[in-house]
XYZ file of C-alpha atoms in Angstrom:
453
model
C -0.010 0.019 0.000
C 1.315 3.448 -0.890
C 1.853 6.378 1.453
C -1.041 8.229 -0.157
C -3.337 5.215 0.285
C -2.334 4.837 3.928
C -2.868 8.612 4.401
C -6.381 8.385 2.983
C -7.220 5.419 5.101
C -5.960 7.194 8.260
C -8.122 10.177 7.245
C -11.156 7.963 7.359
C -10.152 6.736 10.838
C -9.877 10.338 11.946
C -13.345 11.105 10.668
C -14.632 8.069 12.647
C -12.857 9.250 15.773
C -10.580 6.208 15.816
C -7.403 8.062 16.658
C -5.277 5.008 17.661
C -5.723 3.382 14.214
C -5.243 6.757 12.570
C -1.967 7.277 14.344
C -0.747 3.828 13.381
C -1.678 4.327 9.723
C -0.077 7.772 9.534
C 3.178 6.488 11.042
C 3.180 3.643 8.469
C 2.586 6.206 5.655
C 5.544 8.198 6.915
C 7.752 5.126 6.803
C 6.970 4.952 3.115
C 7.354 8.702 2.578
C 9.024 10.673 5.355
C 8.470 13.872 3.415
C 4.667 13.595 3.266
C 3.759 16.967 4.691
C 0.016 16.372 4.946
C 0.650 13.047 6.822
C 2.827 14.866 9.374
C 0.024 17.470 9.785
C -2.661 14.896 10.279
C -0.410 13.102 12.768
C -0.161 16.373 14.681
C -3.917 16.602 14.707
C -4.297 13.005 16.026
C -1.718 13.496 18.752
C -3.321 16.744 19.847
C -6.668 14.949 20.100
C -4.959 12.280 22.254
C -3.680 14.995 24.533
C -0.028 14.559 23.551
C 0.639 18.216 22.840
C 4.427 18.201 22.743
C 4.465 15.381 20.159
C 1.730 17.119 18.238
C 3.700 20.349 18.076
C 6.743 18.509 16.735
C 4.615 16.820 14.023
C 3.012 20.143 12.966
C 6.449 21.796 12.865
C 7.858 19.077 10.596
C 4.791 19.333 8.301
C 5.314 23.082 7.921
C 9.053 22.663 7.307
C 8.102 20.560 4.343
C 5.257 22.810 3.170
C 4.731 26.142 4.946
C 1.755 26.950 2.687
C -0.635 24.590 4.535
C -2.918 27.162 6.130
C -4.911 24.645 8.187
C -1.699 23.214 9.632
C -0.504 26.726 10.516
C -3.793 27.222 12.379
C -3.613 23.893 14.182
C 0.053 24.438 15.011
C -0.942 27.816 16.601
C -3.633 26.059 18.658
C -1.258 23.498 20.126
C 1.347 26.183 20.807
C -1.294 28.138 22.669
C -2.188 25.008 24.668
C 1.445 24.767 25.632
C 1.400 28.502 26.614
C 4.017 29.335 24.015
C 1.908 32.367 23.164
C 4.317 34.481 21.077
C 4.963 31.447 18.829
C 1.185 30.818 18.681
C 0.637 34.449 17.651
C 3.237 34.037 14.872
C 1.555 30.813 13.660
C -1.867 32.427 13.567
C -0.464 35.402 11.665
C 1.003 33.043 9.049
C -2.372 31.287 8.771
C -4.045 34.702 8.214
C -1.518 35.678 5.613
C -2.400 32.468 3.707
C -6.169 32.866 4.150
C -6.924 36.453 5.124
C -10.702 36.046 4.608
C -11.106 32.995 6.791
C -12.630 33.875 10.214
C -10.954 31.024 12.126
C -7.506 32.563 11.905
C -8.731 35.910 13.216
C -10.747 34.376 15.978
C -7.885 32.084 17.136
C -5.527 35.062 17.143
C -8.040 36.966 19.256
C -8.114 34.133 21.752
C -4.305 34.123 21.814
C -4.342 37.866 22.570
C -6.917 37.270 25.366
C -4.499 34.829 27.014
C -1.828 37.523 26.759
C -4.289 40.040 28.271
C -4.058 42.281 25.197
C -7.703 43.153 25.269
C -7.990 45.787 22.607
C -6.376 43.470 20.006
C -8.569 40.615 21.314
C -11.698 42.561 20.481
C -10.392 43.723 17.158
C -9.601 40.219 16.016
C -12.950 38.715 17.077
C -14.873 41.587 15.383
C -12.822 41.089 12.206
C -13.747 37.361 12.229
C -17.498 38.278 12.726
C -17.251 40.795 9.924
C -15.907 38.129 7.576
C -18.647 35.667 8.606
C -21.456 36.855 10.941
C -22.545 33.255 11.432
C -19.113 32.144 12.774
C -20.131 31.186 16.297
C -16.631 30.670 17.892
C -15.790 34.333 17.336
C -19.000 35.583 18.929
C -18.628 33.212 21.865
C -15.003 34.197 22.422
C -15.896 37.873 22.139
C -18.606 37.351 24.811
C -15.958 36.427 27.389
C -14.132 39.626 26.814
C -17.351 41.749 26.936
C -18.691 40.049 30.024
C -15.342 40.407 31.830
C -15.569 44.158 31.094
C -19.238 44.284 32.316
C -20.416 45.203 28.830
C -23.426 43.063 29.457
C -25.921 44.074 26.755
C -23.643 42.951 23.882
C -21.895 40.380 26.037
C -24.970 38.258 26.904
C -26.135 38.425 23.269
C -22.735 37.157 22.090
C -22.815 34.485 24.878
C -25.798 32.997 23.066
C -23.397 31.660 20.437
C -22.941 28.540 22.664
C -23.843 25.599 20.541
C -23.639 22.404 22.721
C -27.392 22.268 23.354
C -28.399 20.671 19.981
C -28.620 17.071 21.294
C -30.770 18.297 24.181
C -33.106 20.233 21.985
C -33.520 17.257 19.697
C -35.400 15.402 22.435
C -38.155 18.076 22.520
C -40.926 19.307 20.287
C -41.253 22.713 21.936
C -39.345 25.846 20.809
C -36.428 27.440 22.635
C -37.563 30.417 24.702
C -36.088 33.713 23.531
C -37.819 36.258 25.762
C -41.426 35.860 24.700
C -44.425 36.099 27.009
C -44.418 33.228 29.564
C -47.976 33.539 30.807
C -49.282 30.016 31.585
C -46.292 28.417 29.895
C -44.686 25.161 31.105
C -40.891 25.856 30.960
C -38.071 23.337 30.929
C -34.615 24.689 31.993
C -31.635 22.695 30.741
C -28.493 22.105 32.828
C -25.064 23.698 32.379
C -21.946 21.508 32.300
C -20.297 22.692 35.489
C -21.730 22.271 39.046
C -20.420 25.812 39.832
C -22.196 27.189 36.743
C -25.466 25.551 37.923
C -25.141 27.140 41.354
C -24.181 30.526 39.857
C -27.011 30.763 37.299
C -29.769 29.043 39.277
C -30.468 32.409 40.930
C -32.311 33.283 37.680
C -34.790 30.394 37.714
C -37.295 32.156 40.047
C -37.426 35.077 37.644
C -39.380 32.874 35.154
C -42.210 32.488 37.614
C -42.231 36.220 38.128
C -42.735 36.568 34.361
C -45.863 34.372 34.486
C -44.582 30.811 33.852
C -47.107 28.216 35.047
C -44.485 25.588 35.911
C -40.688 25.388 35.809
C -38.714 22.194 35.604
C -34.913 22.204 36.087
C -32.563 19.498 34.852
C -29.433 19.261 36.979
C -26.563 16.998 38.000
C -27.506 14.314 40.506
C -25.080 15.668 43.087
C -27.116 18.978 43.080
C -30.579 17.522 43.093
C -31.082 17.439 46.829
C -29.592 20.896 47.404
C -31.757 22.546 44.747
C -35.000 20.751 45.556
C -37.398 23.232 47.151
C -35.668 26.288 45.671
C -38.362 28.945 45.250
C -39.522 29.294 41.708
C -38.642 25.748 40.678
C -41.488 23.244 40.626
C -39.663 20.091 39.686
C -36.068 18.902 39.371
C -34.958 16.117 37.098
C -31.439 14.550 37.059
C -29.441 14.621 33.848
C -30.256 11.794 31.423
C -33.866 11.483 32.599
C -36.029 10.503 29.580
C -38.047 13.605 28.698
C -41.675 13.792 27.741
C -41.362 15.762 24.475
C -44.937 17.126 24.874
C -44.819 18.084 28.527
C -43.345 21.582 27.932
C -44.284 24.683 25.999
C -40.701 25.941 25.694
C -37.222 25.318 26.984
C -34.234 27.480 27.799
C -30.590 26.978 28.741
C -30.047 28.094 32.347
C -27.154 30.290 31.276
C -29.372 32.173 28.775
C -31.537 33.623 31.483
C -29.262 36.629 32.273
C -29.619 37.731 28.603
C -33.377 37.514 28.523
C -33.640 38.993 32.073
C -31.794 42.077 30.907
C -29.025 41.776 33.458
C -26.732 44.779 33.667
C -24.120 45.632 36.250
C -26.599 47.656 38.223
C -29.340 45.034 38.430
C -27.504 41.750 39.073
C -29.849 39.496 41.038
C -27.612 39.060 44.103
C -30.008 38.554 47.004
C -27.828 36.421 49.304
C -28.406 33.755 50.415
C -30.412 32.077 47.705
C -29.260 28.486 48.495
C -29.972 26.834 51.842
C -28.857 23.765 53.785
C -31.026 21.190 55.548
C -31.244 22.074 59.304
C -31.123 18.453 60.517
C -27.913 17.856 58.432
C -26.387 21.051 59.831
C -27.025 19.825 63.348
C -25.411 16.477 62.581
C -22.233 18.250 61.396
C -22.199 20.550 64.368
C -21.813 17.565 66.725
C -18.683 16.487 64.900
C -16.813 19.835 64.773
C -14.511 21.406 67.268
C -15.142 24.678 69.041
C -13.489 27.784 67.830
C -13.063 29.461 64.458
C -13.574 26.936 61.570
C -12.064 27.540 58.125
C -13.047 25.351 55.172
C -10.401 24.703 52.531
C -10.618 23.672 48.837
C -7.357 23.589 46.873
C -8.168 21.686 43.670
C -10.955 21.667 41.089
C -12.008 19.078 38.501
C -8.836 17.967 36.639
C -10.785 17.781 33.393
C -11.536 21.516 33.329
C -9.529 23.171 30.521
C -7.736 25.613 32.819
C -7.474 23.379 35.866
C -3.647 23.359 35.909
C -3.719 27.128 36.503
C -6.755 27.514 38.737
C -5.891 24.672 41.162
C -3.062 24.732 43.642
C -0.261 22.210 42.890
C -0.879 20.449 46.232
C -2.243 20.893 49.723
C 1.286 21.864 50.822
C 0.878 25.103 48.904
C -1.452 26.155 51.697
C 1.264 25.829 54.344
C 1.343 29.650 55.094
C -2.400 29.563 55.675
C -2.325 26.387 57.743
C 0.377 27.989 59.936
C -1.963 30.713 61.208
C -2.593 29.788 64.826
C -5.831 29.428 66.739
C -7.909 28.078 63.853
C -9.585 24.802 62.955
C -9.026 23.942 59.323
C -11.648 21.743 57.634
C -11.065 20.002 54.304
C -14.006 20.301 51.896
C -11.901 18.685 49.130
C -13.478 16.062 46.848
C -12.052 14.292 43.849
C -8.528 15.385 42.980
C -6.525 16.165 46.096
C -8.971 14.432 48.445
C -6.291 11.922 49.520
C -3.915 14.701 50.623
C -3.797 15.631 54.322
C -1.760 17.797 56.669
C -1.262 18.071 60.393
C -4.133 19.879 62.006
C -6.421 19.510 58.954
C -9.753 17.848 59.719
C -10.808 15.794 56.683
C -14.569 15.277 56.200
C -14.242 14.770 52.388
C -15.123 11.048 52.507
C -18.414 11.866 54.306
C -19.576 14.372 51.639
C -21.909 12.391 49.355
C -23.339 15.401 47.543
C -23.560 19.175 47.580
C -26.351 19.101 50.117
C -23.906 17.473 52.586
C -21.277 20.046 51.716
C -23.783 22.877 52.206
C -24.655 21.697 55.660
C -21.011 21.439 56.632
C -20.270 24.898 55.194
C -23.041 26.414 57.270
C -21.105 25.278 60.414
C -17.950 27.138 59.301
C -16.852 30.754 59.700
C -15.030 31.149 56.411
C -14.277 29.166 53.278
C -11.046 29.595 51.358
C -11.199 28.095 47.855
C -9.791 27.983 44.386
C -12.215 28.860 41.629
C -14.437 25.765 41.735
C -17.998 24.809 42.699
C -17.614 24.973 46.511
C -16.813 28.681 46.232
C -20.096 29.309 44.505
C -21.888 27.144 47.084
C -20.423 28.919 50.073
C -21.165 32.393 48.702
C -24.698 31.485 47.606
C -25.310 30.185 51.161
C -24.179 33.598 52.448
C -20.954 32.270 54.034
C -17.825 34.478 53.715
C -15.646 33.037 50.999
C -12.149 34.008 49.965
C -11.540 33.063 46.365
C -8.077 32.367 44.949
C -7.880 33.406 41.295
C -5.244 32.580 38.623
C -3.809 35.241 36.425
C -4.016 33.020 33.362
C -7.560 32.754 31.856
C -9.318 34.240 34.868
C -13.022 33.463 34.536
C -15.101 36.310 33.069
C -17.440 36.596 36.031
C -14.739 37.928 38.322
C -14.110 40.965 36.051
C -10.642 42.597 36.182
C -8.706 43.980 39.133
C -11.629 43.750 41.520
C -11.270 42.312 45.079
C -15.010 41.965 45.535
C -17.824 40.438 43.478
C -21.217 42.026 42.657
C -22.442 38.478 42.077
C -21.902 37.743 45.747
C -21.861 41.072 47.511
C -20.497 41.273 51.042
C -19.494 37.587 51.179
C -16.869 37.100 48.419
C -13.351 38.420 48.612
C -11.007 37.893 45.623
C -7.270 37.210 45.964
C -5.575 37.412 42.546
C -2.253 36.038 41.321
C 0.224 38.744 40.119
C 0.866 39.147 36.423
C 2.562 36.028 35.134
C 1.046 33.726 37.711
C 2.467 32.676 41.069
C 0.581 31.287 44.047
C 3.198 32.077 46.676
C 2.471 35.772 47.070
C -1.304 35.084 46.996
C -1.133 32.588 49.821
C 1.149 34.872 51.888
C -1.407 37.597 51.417
C -4.222 35.239 52.477
C -2.258 34.210 55.552
C -1.778 37.823 56.586
C -5.459 38.613 55.980
C -6.421 35.487 57.959
C -4.333 36.607 60.911
C -6.058 39.976 60.807
C -9.427 38.358 60.490
C -8.700 36.205 63.552
C -7.522 39.171 65.598
C -10.731 41.019 64.813
C -13.027 38.248 65.857
C -14.867 38.813 69.138
C -13.447 36.692 72.033
C -16.569 34.573 72.229
C -16.130 33.522 68.542
C -12.478 32.555 69.123
C -13.472 29.996 71.687
């Protein structure tokens, strides 16, 4: 079999999502013809899909050495360089792709995303708007632009651009009713779809009661099983279904993504629905936790998020040991709220209740027995703040989430309960955790004597 035939066969494996067989076929093709530029390029794509970014970058680079006019490979090379945080090289690769195809929106949108990672916001916006001008239907550019606009609290255009999210198609296919886009809801039966992240669910669920205020007859929320108990009984929600529940296609008059509600509610910086608390813990479970906890100030800690999140390597702490300056503050009881990654780590003086936390309702009841939660940017931070508990949030410099805006130390989403501690430019947790330790010492000194005991 020739190199070209093996290349074509591997391309079919790529289309079928069989990356292992595609890799084997492409490597065999390259044994026949080591100078097959397209085969090197496709190998780079396969390796990138398999999460082997360093190998993918080398394959793309070899492809472009052989044929620098491959615009798609230039674009893919830029993407893997960006994933490796080699941002100036990624910028150069995107510029080469644009030079080859100046009227293709993907190059401009990818370049804008690269500039966003470099915190060059003016150029970010210019690039995304260029991509949209070239193709107003190009959803990635509108979605990427939304992150910049929302971070800058330019909500009117930002929420509209945020509607470019496109992962809801399989969900919508189960239904016969239309998607709600702000029409009259009088006597309507509304289905609210879930968002991928637990934190996103707890952040956006504040909007669900607004549908009843607009006249909806019933509201049904689909959510993760771990959130079902916590959200059951939330005012404005009549029924909660766990994800993957078979849906009655005729039981609803319209449906909406949960994260679309800010857009159709007309949220602006001055009218954010931030009536805290809007989540609540079960009193009997709170009492059960109270019996297990020591007297004195209690500080909950979360140092890692879901490892599958795209920016987890930056938003999570490397290890529990990173919190050593915080754990060294005397006179405090530190409580681990960590689940999943990092749950098996422990330290002297840290009380670990992670194995007893079966769902977010359990975590909520435990949090209500604490005085303060210190967390990386993950779901427990949203839970604590929505419960009305003081929460100190540790934020990475790289790809900071849009909802925390820029340079603020507070959050209008969680007024009076959320305090933000940000990495310095370039990213480094050490000064952040030293700052938290100093703030914690001051916080302890300011507590009334009764609370300290």
